[in-house]
CSV table of C-alpha atoms and ligand atoms in Angstrom, one decimal:
chain,number,residue,atom,x,y,z
B,1,MET,CA,-27.1,-36.2,-16.8
B,2,LEU,CA,-25.7,-38.5,-14.1
B,3,ALA,CA,-22.2,-38.1,-15.4
B,4,ILE,CA,-22.2,-34.4,-14.6
B,5,VAL,CA,-22.3,-34.9,-10.8
B,6,PRO,CA,-18.8,-36.3,-10.3
B,7,VAL,CA,-17.3,-33.7,-12.7
B,8,ILE,CA,-18.7,-30.9,-10.6
B,9,LEU,CA,-17.5,-32.5,-7.4
B,10,PHE,CA,-14.1,-33.0,-8.8
B,11,SER,CA,-13.7,-29.4,-10.0
B,12,ALA,CA,-15.1,-28.0,-6.7
B,13,LEU,CA,-12.5,-30.0,-4.7
B,14,SER,CA,-9.6,-29.1,-7.0
B,15,LEU,CA,-10.2,-25.3,-6.7
B,16,PRO,CA,-7.1,-23.5,-5.4
B,17,ALA,CA,-7.2,-21.8,-2.0
B,18,TYR,CA,-7.6,-18.3,-3.4
B,19,SER,CA,-10.4,-19.4,-5.7
B,20,LYS,CA,-12.8,-16.8,-4.3
B,21,SER,CA,-10.7,-14.0,-5.7
B,22,SER,CA,-10.0,-15.7,-9.0
B,23,SER,CA,-13.3,-14.7,-10.6
B,24,LEU,CA,-13.9,-11.0,-10.5
B,25,ASN,CA,-16.9,-8.9,-11.5
B,26,ILE,CA,-15.2,-6.5,-13.9
B,27,LEU,CA,-16.7,-3.5,-15.6
B,28,LEU,CA,-14.6,-2.8,-18.7
B,29,THR,CA,-14.6,0.6,-20.4
B,30,ASN,CA,-12.4,2.9,-22.5
B,31,ASP,CA,-12.4,6.1,-24.5
B,32,ASP,CA,-11.7,4.7,-28.0
B,33,SER,CA,-15.1,3.2,-28.3
B,34,TRP,CA,-16.7,-0.2,-27.6
B,35,ALA,CA,-15.6,-1.4,-31.1
B,36,SER,CA,-11.9,-0.8,-30.7
B,37,ALA,CA,-9.4,-3.7,-31.1
B,38,ASN,CA,-7.8,-3.2,-27.6
B,39,ILE,CA,-10.9,-3.3,-25.6
B,40,ARG,CA,-12.4,-6.4,-27.4
B,41,ALA,CA,-9.1,-8.3,-27.1
B,42,THR,CA,-9.0,-7.4,-23.3
B,43,TYR,CA,-12.6,-8.5,-23.0
B,44,SER,CA,-11.7,-11.9,-24.4
B,45,ALA,CA,-8.5,-12.3,-22.3
B,46,LEU,CA,-10.3,-11.4,-19.0
B,47,LYS,CA,-13.1,-13.8,-19.8
B,48,ALA,CA,-10.6,-16.5,-20.7
B,49,ASP,CA,-9.2,-16.1,-17.1
B,50,GLY,CA,-12.7,-16.8,-15.7
B,51,HIS,CA,-13.8,-13.3,-14.9
B,52,ASN,CA,-17.3,-12.1,-15.2
B,53,VAL,CA,-16.8,-9.2,-17.7
B,54,LEU,CA,-19.3,-6.5,-18.6
B,55,LEU,CA,-18.1,-4.1,-21.3
B,56,VAL,CA,-19.8,-0.7,-21.3
B,57,ALA,CA,-17.9,1.8,-23.5
B,58,PRO,CA,-18.6,4.9,-25.6
B,59,ALA,CA,-20.4,4.5,-28.9
B,60,VAL,CA,-17.8,6.6,-30.7
B,61,GLN,CA,-14.2,7.7,-30.3
B,62,GLN,CA,-14.0,10.0,-27.2
B,63,SER,CA,-10.3,10.6,-26.8
B,64,GLY,CA,-9.1,13.5,-24.8
B,65,ARG,CA,-12.3,14.0,-22.9
B,66,GLY,CA,-10.7,13.6,-19.4
B,67,GLY,CA,-13.3,13.4,-16.7
B,68,THR,CA,-15.9,15.4,-18.8
B,69,PHE,CA,-19.3,14.1,-18.0
B,70,VAL,CA,-21.7,14.4,-21.0
B,71,LEU,CA,-25.0,12.4,-21.2
B,72,PRO,CA,-26.8,11.7,-24.4
B,73,THR,CA,-30.0,13.6,-25.3
B,74,THR,CA,-30.7,11.9,-28.6
B,75,ASN,CA,-30.4,8.5,-30.1
B,76,ILE,CA,-27.4,7.7,-32.3
B,77,THR,CA,-26.8,10.5,-34.8
B,78,PRO,CA,-24.9,10.4,-38.1
B,79,PRO,CA,-22.4,9.0,-38.9
B,80,GLY,CA,-23.4,6.2,-36.4
B,81,GLY,CA,-21.3,4.1,-34.1
B,82,GLU,CA,-17.5,3.9,-34.4
B,83,PHE,CA,-16.3,1.8,-37.4
B,84,GLY,CA,-19.9,1.4,-38.5
B,85,SER,CA,-20.7,-0.6,-35.3
B,86,ILE,CA,-24.1,1.1,-34.6
B,87,PRO,CA,-26.7,2.3,-37.2
B,88,VAL,CA,-27.9,5.9,-37.2
B,89,GLY,CA,-31.1,6.2,-35.2
B,90,ALA,CA,-30.3,3.3,-32.9
B,91,PRO,CA,-31.0,3.8,-29.1
B,92,TYR,CA,-28.5,5.8,-27.2
B,93,PHE,CA,-27.4,2.6,-25.5
B,94,GLY,CA,-27.6,-1.0,-26.4
B,95,HIS,CA,-25.8,-4.3,-26.6
B,96,ASP,CA,-24.3,-6.5,-29.3
B,97,LYS,CA,-26.9,-8.7,-30.8
B,98,ASN,CA,-24.8,-11.8,-30.2
B,99,ASP,CA,-23.4,-11.0,-26.8
B,100,GLN,CA,-25.4,-9.4,-24.0
B,101,ASN,CA,-22.2,-8.4,-22.1
B,102,LEU,CA,-21.0,-6.0,-24.8
B,103,TRP,CA,-22.7,-2.6,-24.4
B,104,TYR,CA,-22.3,0.8,-26.0
B,105,PHE,CA,-23.4,4.1,-24.5
B,106,ASN,CA,-23.4,7.4,-26.4
B,107,GLY,CA,-21.7,9.5,-23.7
B,108,THR,CA,-18.2,10.5,-22.6
B,109,PRO,CA,-15.9,7.9,-21.1
B,110,ALA,CA,-16.5,9.0,-17.4
B,111,ALA,CA,-20.3,9.1,-18.1
B,112,SER,CA,-20.1,5.6,-19.8
B,113,ALA,CA,-18.3,4.2,-16.7
B,114,VAL,CA,-21.0,5.7,-14.4
B,115,PHE,CA,-23.8,4.5,-16.7
B,116,GLY,CA,-22.2,1.0,-16.4
B,117,ILE,CA,-22.0,1.3,-12.7
B,118,ASP,CA,-25.6,2.6,-12.1
B,119,ILE,CA,-27.7,1.2,-14.9
B,120,ILE,CA,-26.1,-1.8,-16.6
B,121,ALA,CA,-24.1,-3.5,-13.8
B,122,PRO,CA,-27.2,-3.9,-11.5
B,123,MET,CA,-29.0,-5.8,-14.3
B,124,HIS,CA,-25.9,-7.9,-15.0
B,125,PHE,CA,-24.3,-8.6,-11.6
B,126,GLY,CA,-27.5,-8.3,-9.6
B,127,SER,CA,-26.7,-7.4,-6.0
B,128,LYS,CA,-23.1,-8.4,-6.3
B,129,PRO,CA,-20.7,-5.4,-6.4
B,130,ILE,CA,-18.3,-4.6,-9.2
B,131,ASP,CA,-14.9,-5.7,-7.9
B,132,LEU,CA,-12.9,-3.7,-10.5
B,133,VAL,CA,-13.3,-1.2,-13.3
B,134,VAL,CA,-10.8,-1.7,-16.0
B,135,SER,CA,-10.5,1.2,-18.4
B,136,GLY,CA,-8.6,0.7,-21.7
B,137,PRO,CA,-6.2,-0.2,-23.0
B,138,ASN,CA,-6.0,3.2,-24.6
B,139,GLU,CA,-4.7,3.6,-28.1
B,140,GLY,CA,-1.6,5.7,-27.1
B,141,GLY,CA,0.3,6.5,-24.0
B,142,ASN,CA,-1.0,8.7,-21.2
B,143,ASN,CA,2.1,9.5,-19.2
B,144,GLY,CA,2.3,12.1,-16.4
B,145,PRO,CA,-0.2,14.4,-14.7
B,146,PHE,CA,-1.0,16.5,-17.8
B,147,LEU,CA,-2.4,13.4,-19.6
B,148,TYR,CA,-3.9,12.1,-16.4
B,149,THR,CA,-6.4,15.0,-16.4
B,150,LEU,CA,-6.8,15.0,-20.2
B,151,SER,CA,-7.2,11.3,-21.0
B,152,GLY,CA,-10.8,9.9,-21.2
B,153,THR,CA,-9.4,6.4,-20.4
B,154,ILE,CA,-8.0,7.7,-17.1
B,155,GLY,CA,-11.1,9.9,-16.6
B,156,ALA,CA,-13.3,6.9,-16.6
B,157,SER,CA,-11.0,5.3,-14.0
B,158,TYR,CA,-10.9,8.2,-11.6
B,159,ALA,CA,-14.7,8.8,-11.9
B,160,SER,CA,-15.1,5.1,-10.9
B,161,VAL,CA,-12.6,5.5,-8.0
B,162,GLU,CA,-14.6,8.6,-6.9
B,163,ARG,CA,-17.7,6.4,-6.9
B,164,GLY,CA,-15.9,4.1,-4.5
B,165,ILE,CA,-15.0,1.3,-7.0
B,166,PRO,CA,-11.4,0.1,-7.4
B,167,ALA,CA,-10.3,1.0,-10.9
B,168,ILE,CA,-7.3,0.8,-13.2
B,169,ALA,CA,-6.6,2.7,-16.3
B,170,ILE,CA,-4.4,1.2,-19.0
B,171,SER,CA,-2.7,3.0,-21.9
B,172,ALA,CA,-0.8,1.3,-24.6
B,173,GLY,CA,2.0,3.2,-26.5
B,174,ASN,CA,0.8,2.2,-29.9
B,175,GLY,CA,-1.7,4.9,-30.9
B,176,THR,CA,-3.2,3.2,-34.0
B,177,HIS,CA,-7.0,3.6,-33.9
B,178,ARG,CA,-8.4,0.3,-35.2
B,179,SER,CA,-11.6,-1.8,-35.1
B,180,PHE,CA,-11.7,-5.2,-33.3
B,181,THR,CA,-12.4,-6.7,-36.8
B,182,THR,CA,-8.8,-5.9,-37.8
B,183,ASN,CA,-7.3,-8.1,-35.0
B,184,THR,CA,-5.1,-10.7,-36.7
B,185,GLY,CA,-5.6,-13.2,-34.0
B,186,ALA,CA,-1.8,-13.6,-33.7
B,187,LYS,CA,-0.2,-13.6,-30.3
B,188,ASP,CA,1.9,-10.6,-31.3
B,189,ASP,CA,-1.0,-8.5,-32.6
B,190,PRO,CA,-0.5,-5.3,-30.4
B,191,ALA,CA,-4.1,-5.6,-29.1
B,192,ASN,CA,-3.5,-9.2,-27.9
B,193,ILE,CA,-0.1,-8.3,-26.3
B,194,ALA,CA,-1.9,-5.4,-24.4
B,195,ALA,CA,-4.8,-7.7,-23.5
B,196,GLN,CA,-2.5,-10.4,-22.1
B,197,LEU,CA,-0.6,-7.8,-20.0
B,198,VAL,CA,-4.0,-6.5,-18.6
B,199,ALA,CA,-5.0,-10.1,-17.7
B,200,SER,CA,-1.6,-10.7,-16.0
B,201,PHE,CA,-1.9,-7.5,-14.1
B,202,VAL,CA,-5.5,-8.2,-12.9
B,203,ALA,CA,-4.4,-11.7,-11.8
B,204,ALA,CA,-1.6,-10.2,-9.8
B,205,LEU,CA,-3.9,-7.6,-8.2
B,206,ALA,CA,-6.5,-10.2,-7.2
B,207,ARG,CA,-4.0,-12.8,-6.0
B,208,GLY,CA,-4.7,-13.8,-2.4
B,209,ILE,CA,-7.6,-11.4,-2.0
B,210,ASP,CA,-11.1,-12.6,-1.2
B,211,THR,CA,-13.2,-9.7,-2.7
B,212,THR,CA,-16.2,-10.6,-0.6
B,213,LYS,CA,-14.1,-9.5,2.4
B,214,THR,CA,-11.5,-7.1,1.1
B,215,ARG,CA,-11.4,-4.4,-1.6
B,216,LEU,CA,-8.8,-4.8,-4.4
B,217,LEU,CA,-7.7,-1.2,-3.8
B,218,PRO,CA,-8.2,1.2,-0.9
B,219,LEU,CA,-11.1,3.8,-1.1
B,220,GLY,CA,-10.0,6.8,-3.3
B,221,VAL,CA,-7.1,5.0,-4.9
B,222,GLY,CA,-6.6,3.8,-8.5
B,223,ILE,CA,-3.8,2.6,-10.7
B,224,GLY,CA,-2.5,4.1,-14.0
B,225,ILE,CA,-0.6,1.7,-16.2
B,226,ASN,CA,1.4,2.8,-19.2
B,227,MET,CA,2.6,0.2,-21.7
B,228,PRO,CA,5.4,0.8,-24.2
B,229,VAL,CA,4.8,0.8,-28.0
B,230,PHE,CA,4.5,-2.6,-29.5
B,231,GLY,CA,3.4,-3.9,-32.9
B,232,PRO,CA,4.2,-6.2,-35.8
B,233,GLY,CA,8.0,-6.7,-36.2
B,234,ASN,CA,8.7,-4.8,-33.0
B,235,SER,CA,11.0,-6.6,-30.7
B,236,CYS,CA,9.1,-5.4,-27.6
B,237,VAL,CA,6.7,-8.2,-26.9
B,238,ALA,CA,7.1,-8.9,-23.2
B,239,PRO,CA,7.6,-5.6,-21.3
B,240,PRO,CA,8.1,-6.2,-17.6
B,241,PHE,CA,6.0,-4.4,-15.0
B,242,ILE,CA,7.9,-1.6,-13.2
B,243,SER,CA,6.6,0.3,-10.1
B,244,THR,CA,6.6,4.0,-11.0
B,245,ARG,CA,5.3,7.5,-10.1
B,246,MET,CA,3.4,9.9,-12.3
B,247,THR,CA,6.0,12.7,-12.1
B,248,GLY,CA,9.5,12.5,-13.5
B,249,GLY,CA,10.2,13.3,-17.2
B,250,ALA,CA,6.5,14.1,-17.7
B,251,THR,CA,5.6,16.5,-20.5
B,252,ILE,CA,2.9,19.2,-21.0
B,253,ASP,CA,2.2,21.1,-24.2
B,254,LYS,CA,4.1,24.3,-25.0
B,255,ILE,CA,2.5,26.6,-27.6
B,256,SER,CA,4.2,28.6,-30.3
B,257,ILE,CA,2.9,30.4,-33.4
B,258,ASP,CA,3.7,28.7,-36.7
B,259,PRO,CA,5.4,31.5,-38.7
B,260,THR,CA,4.0,30.2,-42.0
B,261,THR,CA,0.4,29.6,-41.1
B,262,GLY,CA,0.1,32.1,-38.2
B,263,PHE,CA,-1.7,29.4,-36.2
B,264,PRO,CA,-0.7,28.0,-32.8
B,265,VAL,CA,1.1,24.7,-32.7
B,266,SER,CA,2.1,22.7,-29.6
B,267,THR,CA,5.3,20.8,-28.7
B,268,ASP,CA,6.2,18.7,-25.7
B,269,LEU,CA,7.8,20.4,-22.7
B,270,VAL,CA,9.3,18.7,-19.6
B,271,ALA,CA,8.0,21.5,-17.3
B,272,ASN,CA,9.1,21.8,-13.7
B,273,GLY,CA,5.6,22.5,-12.3
B,274,LEU,CA,4.5,19.1,-13.7
B,275,ASN,CA,7.4,17.2,-12.3
B,276,VAL,CA,7.4,18.2,-8.6
B,277,LEU,CA,7.9,15.6,-5.9
B,278,LEU,CA,5.1,16.4,-3.4
B,279,ASN,CA,3.4,13.0,-2.9
B,280,GLY,CA,4.2,9.3,-3.1
B,281,ASN,CA,7.6,7.6,-3.1
B,282,THR,CA,10.1,10.1,-4.5
B,283,ARG,CA,12.6,7.3,-5.2
B,284,LEU,CA,10.4,5.7,-7.9
B,285,PRO,CA,11.2,6.4,-11.5
B,286,GLY,CA,8.8,8.5,-13.6
B,287,GLU,CA,6.3,6.5,-15.7
B,288,THR,CA,7.1,8.6,-18.8
B,289,ILE,CA,10.8,7.5,-18.7
B,290,ILE,CA,10.0,3.8,-18.0
B,291,SER,CA,7.3,3.3,-20.7
B,292,ALA,CA,9.6,4.9,-23.3
B,293,GLU,CA,11.7,1.7,-22.8
B,294,CYS,CA,10.3,-1.7,-23.3
B,295,LYS,CA,8.7,-1.7,-19.9
B,296,THR,CA,5.2,-1.3,-18.4
B,297,ALA,CA,4.9,1.5,-15.9
B,298,VAL,CA,2.5,1.0,-12.9
B,299,SER,CA,1.7,4.2,-10.9
B,300,VAL,CA,-0.7,4.3,-7.9
B,301,TYR,CA,-2.8,7.4,-7.8
B,302,SER,CA,-5.3,8.9,-5.4
B,303,VAL,CA,-8.2,11.3,-6.0
B,304,ASP,CA,-7.4,13.3,-2.9
B,305,TYR,CA,-6.0,16.3,-4.7
B,306,ASP,CA,-5.3,18.4,-1.6
B,307,ALA,CA,-1.7,19.3,-1.2
B,308,PRO,CA,0.2,17.6,1.6
B,309,SER,CA,-0.3,19.5,4.9
B,310,ALA,CA,3.4,20.4,5.1
B,311,VAL,CA,3.0,22.2,1.9
B,312,ALA,CA,-0.5,23.6,2.5
B,313,ASP,CA,0.0,24.7,6.2
B,314,PRO,CA,2.3,27.7,5.5
B,315,ILE,CA,-0.1,28.9,2.8
B,316,GLN,CA,-3.2,28.6,5.0
B,317,LYS,CA,-1.2,30.3,7.8
B,318,HIS,CA,-0.3,33.2,5.5
B,319,LEU,CA,-4.0,33.6,4.7
B,320,ALA,CA,-5.2,33.2,8.3
B,321,SER,CA,-6.5,36.8,8.4
B,322,LEU,CA,-8.5,36.2,5.3
B,323,PHE,CA,-10.2,33.3,7.0
B,324,GLY,CA,-11.0,35.5,10.0
B,325,LYS,CA,-8.5,33.7,12.2
B,326,THR,CA,-5.5,34.9,14.1
B,327,LYS,CA,-3.7,31.5,14.0
B,328,LEU,CA,-3.9,28.2,12.1
B,329,ASP,CA,-6.3,25.7,13.5
J,1,NAG,C1,0.9,-0.2,-34.1
J,1,NAG,O1,-0.1,-1.1,-34.4
J,1,NAG,C2,-0.5,-1.2,-35.8
J,1,NAG,C3,-1.6,-2.1,-35.9
J,1,NAG,O2,-1.3,-3.4,-35.5
J,1,NAG,C4,0.7,-1.6,-36.6
J,1,NAG,O3,0.4,-1.5,-38.0
J,1,NAG,C5,1.9,-0.6,-36.3
J,1,NAG,O4,3.0,-1.1,-37.0
J,1,NAG,C6,2.2,-0.5,-34.9
J,1,NAG,N1,3.2,0.5,-34.6
J,1,NAG,C7,4.4,0.2,-34.2
J,1,NAG,C8,5.4,1.4,-34.0
J,1,NAG,O5,4.8,-0.9,-33.9
């Protein structure tokens, strides 16, 4: 017992100046389920960096749900949790039996994040606030505004931002849906590459910030990160971070009718309405173009969806009589 005292003193004295920001309270979520390889590898990587990590994520795959907010009204229904992770009939939320920081919730991604914020985090972090919501890494890229609205991974991040909590959404180009039990443990397993990149990003975001005094991101602002494709045998293992914008080379679906089946099929279209330059730094490259190379795109977003006043003013002026006004206020 006595030997413990000097050890504690030594470590307290040797803490670096920015130590207060080095251990964050992180709520980790995603849309591919709590049992996916990427989220579990990221959980381990963030914990290894000394963060207090609480994972609260959907019980089953919830890709493409955007910000849809669906709460459970039953316990777990057939076929059970993703990859057999939860038995049929289990409660609608619960934790791993060996780790009380790993939670599932049977709702959409945005609802899972908010369930984490309102119900689980207060039990876990007490009165201390969540410093950062980390959503992902998604299995597959989510580049551009069309996927921003569509992606459940990004949906969980913007719902968190709207609740006032700094949040980042991460999407990895490799779209393979896989259980954490398939992680090879090798450094170049794509889940582990993605996890290390998230840990590096979080360290950079927190560097020099005392979160008891300063938020990690301004109110209403989040970050969307798109990683390139990596995997076994792929030469892309260390994609550098590049500052980007959401528009530029971004795609939306175009629909045509398959002449053989008569059913609609979709293909990617680089549409002009999707790639306008109205907000942000217009000199930055588009995230779609950057993450197609061996680079990680980092775009800063806001949830203030109003058009800039220079764009909105003439429209509002044109409609002034509709608003019962003779001139613009
Ligand atoms: C994506 O990841 C899976 C699982 O590790 C791997 O089998 C696959 O080869 C990867 N894809 C690419 C294009 O590297």
